[in-house]
């Protein structure tokens, strides 16, 4: 092979390796100012969604922990929490829907929540296993015009953070679709198979704005 051909083969391998590089965020300590803003590919105007992430935290039973926050001026439009009692919950501007599941811990959990406005069907998946379905906020719409952040719970448009609600641990592979993925796709994703990338957030390409003390780690898959 000519040197130029060798170089182009190497370039292809490098590009392929780059495709499978995976980034993850480490929130080392409890703060009221460390967070990561995620820039969506289109506005969050949602009548349905699937939101997935890989998450690990050693905060167990000590306090509530924010896992994902999307807030407009006046409302927490779509927030995911680990509650004080270990339940997982999500809130669409108002009362939440709660799931009594095994507690998050130091080992990574692949977590998804799904919701559909028409039926109100709300469910949660942990490592591909599906919860019971609950009926929640039928005919509701998640409204556009807010900001999505990881690490803090805003109580105004982007601020009023409380260290006691902050995320401490590791989080990554945060993807959001504006529709409900099939159970099989969510199972495949949790076991590392490639599925259609999130059409609102695709973790591989989503622009992140880091604020405060957050470490971004890159690893090869
Ligand atoms: Ca708060
Ligand atoms: Ca809030």
PDB file of C-alpha atoms in Angstrom, residues 53-143:
ATOM      1  CA  UNK A  53     -29.699   8.672  30.630  1.00  0.00           C
ATOM      2  CA  UNK A  54     -26.994   6.665  32.339  1.00  0.00           C
ATOM      3  CA  UNK A  55     -26.641   7.708  35.937  1.00  0.00           C
ATOM      4  CA  UNK A  56     -24.832   6.743  39.127  1.00  0.00           C
ATOM      5  CA  UNK A  57     -24.926   8.485  42.495  1.00  0.00           C
ATOM      6  CA  UNK A  58     -23.892   7.497  45.981  1.00  0.00           C
ATOM      7  CA  UNK A  59     -26.314   9.929  47.593  1.00  0.00           C
ATOM      8  CA  UNK A  60     -28.721   7.414  49.015  1.00  0.00           C
ATOM      9  CA  UNK A  61     -31.568   8.269  51.340  1.00  0.00           C
ATOM     10  CA  UNK A  62     -29.967  11.547  52.335  1.00  0.00           C
ATOM     11  CA  UNK A  63     -31.916  14.003  50.260  1.00  0.00           C
ATOM     12  CA  UNK A  64     -33.681  14.532  46.976  1.00  0.00           C
ATOM     13  CA  UNK A  65     -31.474  14.683  43.881  1.00  0.00           C
ATOM     14  CA  UNK A  66     -32.252  16.410  40.586  1.00  0.00           C
ATOM     15  CA  UNK A  67     -31.493  14.225  37.562  1.00  0.00           C
ATOM     16  CA  UNK A  68     -32.802  16.425  34.722  1.00  0.00           C
ATOM     17  CA  UNK A  69     -34.384  19.874  34.667  1.00  0.00           C
ATOM     18  CA  UNK A  70     -36.247  21.692  31.920  1.00  0.00           C
ATOM     19  CA  UNK A  71     -37.674  24.965  33.137  1.00  0.00           C
ATOM     20  CA  UNK A  72     -39.466  27.847  31.436  1.00  0.00           C
ATOM     21  CA  UNK A  73     -40.009  31.206  33.173  1.00  0.00           C
ATOM     22  CA  UNK A  74     -42.688  30.059  35.578  1.00  0.00           C
ATOM     23  CA  UNK A  75     -42.696  26.264  35.545  1.00  0.00           C
ATOM     24  CA  UNK A  76     -40.560  23.192  35.993  1.00  0.00           C
ATOM     25  CA  UNK A  77     -41.808  21.800  32.684  1.00  0.00           C
ATOM     26  CA  UNK A  78     -40.068  18.426  32.780  1.00  0.00           C
ATOM     27  CA  UNK A  79     -37.987  17.535  35.814  1.00  0.00           C
ATOM     28  CA  UNK A  80     -36.742  14.117  36.865  1.00  0.00           C
ATOM     29  CA  UNK A  81     -35.914  13.493  40.529  1.00  0.00           C
ATOM     30  CA  UNK A  82     -34.574  10.881  42.864  1.00  0.00           C
ATOM     31  CA  UNK A  83     -36.840  11.537  45.834  1.00  0.00           C
ATOM     32  CA  UNK A  84     -35.768  11.554  49.482  1.00  0.00           C
ATOM     33  CA  UNK A  85     -37.343   8.117  49.972  1.00  0.00           C
ATOM     34  CA  UNK A  86     -35.527   6.661  46.953  1.00  0.00           C
ATOM     35  CA  UNK A  87     -38.478   6.700  44.563  1.00  0.00           C
ATOM     36  CA  UNK A  88     -37.898   8.062  41.072  1.00  0.00           C
ATOM     37  CA  UNK A  89     -40.318  10.667  39.780  1.00  0.00           C
ATOM     38  CA  UNK A  90     -40.923  13.118  37.013  1.00  0.00           C
ATOM     39  CA  UNK A  91     -42.899  16.327  37.131  1.00  0.00           C
ATOM     40  CA  UNK A  92     -44.607  18.108  34.246  1.00  0.00           C
ATOM     41  CA  UNK A  93     -45.330  21.548  35.791  1.00  0.00           C
ATOM     42  CA  UNK A  94     -47.092  20.568  38.998  1.00  0.00           C
ATOM     43  CA  UNK A  95     -47.641  17.324  40.868  1.00  0.00           C
ATOM     44  CA  UNK A  96     -45.351  14.517  39.818  1.00  0.00           C
ATOM     45  CA  UNK A  97     -45.704  10.833  39.015  1.00  0.00           C
ATOM     46  CA  UNK A  98     -43.737   8.483  41.284  1.00  0.00           C
ATOM     47  CA  UNK A  99     -42.219   5.033  40.865  1.00  0.00           C
ATOM     48  CA  UNK A 100     -41.113   2.790  43.696  1.00  0.00           C
ATOM     49  CA  UNK A 101     -38.035   1.169  42.178  1.00  0.00           C
ATOM     50  CA  UNK A 102     -34.654  -0.185  43.352  1.00  0.00           C
ATOM     51  CA  UNK A 103     -32.492   2.706  44.540  1.00  0.00           C
ATOM     52  CA  UNK A 104     -29.893   4.317  42.330  1.00  0.00           C
ATOM     53  CA  UNK A 105     -26.362   3.606  43.537  1.00  0.00           C
ATOM     54  CA  UNK A 106     -22.708   3.685  42.619  1.00  0.00           C
ATOM     55  CA  UNK A 107     -23.235   1.231  39.755  1.00  0.00           C
ATOM     56  CA  UNK A 108     -24.495   2.862  36.569  1.00  0.00           C
ATOM     57  CA  UNK A 109     -28.183   2.552  35.856  1.00  0.00           C
ATOM     58  CA  UNK A 110     -29.665   3.045  32.419  1.00  0.00           C
ATOM     59  CA  UNK A 111     -32.804   5.023  33.119  1.00  0.00           C
ATOM     60  CA  UNK A 112     -35.619   6.052  30.780  1.00  0.00           C
ATOM     61  CA  UNK A 113     -38.955   7.731  31.370  1.00  0.00           C
ATOM     62  CA  UNK A 114     -41.718   7.786  28.784  1.00  0.00           C
ATOM     63  CA  UNK A 115     -44.957   9.714  28.586  1.00  0.00           C
ATOM     64  CA  UNK A 116     -47.729  10.149  26.054  1.00  0.00           C
ATOM     65  CA  UNK A 117     -50.218  12.996  26.305  1.00  0.00           C
ATOM     66  CA  UNK A 118     -53.063  11.279  24.448  1.00  0.00           C
ATOM     67  CA  UNK A 119     -53.324   8.293  26.787  1.00  0.00           C
ATOM     68  CA  UNK A 120     -51.514   9.798  29.762  1.00  0.00           C
ATOM     69  CA  UNK A 121     -49.378   6.636  29.882  1.00  0.00           C
ATOM     70  CA  UNK A 122     -46.270   7.244  32.003  1.00  0.00           C
ATOM     71  CA  UNK A 123     -43.632   4.578  32.613  1.00  0.00           C
ATOM     72  CA  UNK A 124     -40.058   4.156  33.677  1.00  0.00           C
ATOM     73  CA  UNK A 125     -37.341   1.738  32.582  1.00  0.00           C
ATOM     74  CA  UNK A 126     -34.348   0.696  34.665  1.00  0.00           C
ATOM     75  CA  UNK A 127     -31.676  -1.193  32.744  1.00  0.00           C
ATOM     76  CA  UNK A 128     -34.288  -2.080  30.164  1.00  0.00           C
ATOM     77  CA  UNK A 129     -36.854  -3.392  32.648  1.00  0.00           C
ATOM     78  CA  UNK A 130     -40.187  -1.633  32.438  1.00  0.00           C
ATOM     79  CA  UNK A 131     -42.195  -0.422  35.419  1.00  0.00           C
ATOM     80  CA  UNK A 132     -45.936  -0.493  35.745  1.00  0.00           C
ATOM     81  CA  UNK A 133     -47.682   2.167  33.670  1.00  0.00           C
ATOM     82  CA  UNK A 134     -49.417   5.068  35.407  1.00  0.00           C
ATOM     83  CA  UNK A 135     -51.873   7.557  33.964  1.00  0.00           C
ATOM     84  CA  UNK A 136     -50.511  11.070  34.302  1.00  0.00           C
ATOM     85  CA  UNK A 137     -51.357  14.486  32.851  1.00  0.00           C
ATOM     86  CA  UNK A 138     -53.557  13.409  29.966  1.00  0.00           C
ATOM     87  CA  UNK A 139     -53.773  16.108  27.245  1.00  0.00           C
ATOM     88  CA  UNK A 140     -50.965  18.138  28.775  1.00  0.00           C
ATOM     89  CA  UNK A 141     -48.235  19.754  26.645  1.00  0.00           C
ATOM     90  CA  UNK A 142     -44.656  20.423  27.693  1.00  0.00           C
ATOM     91  CA  UNK A 143     -44.093  23.998  26.546  1.00  0.00           C
TER      92      UNK A 143
END
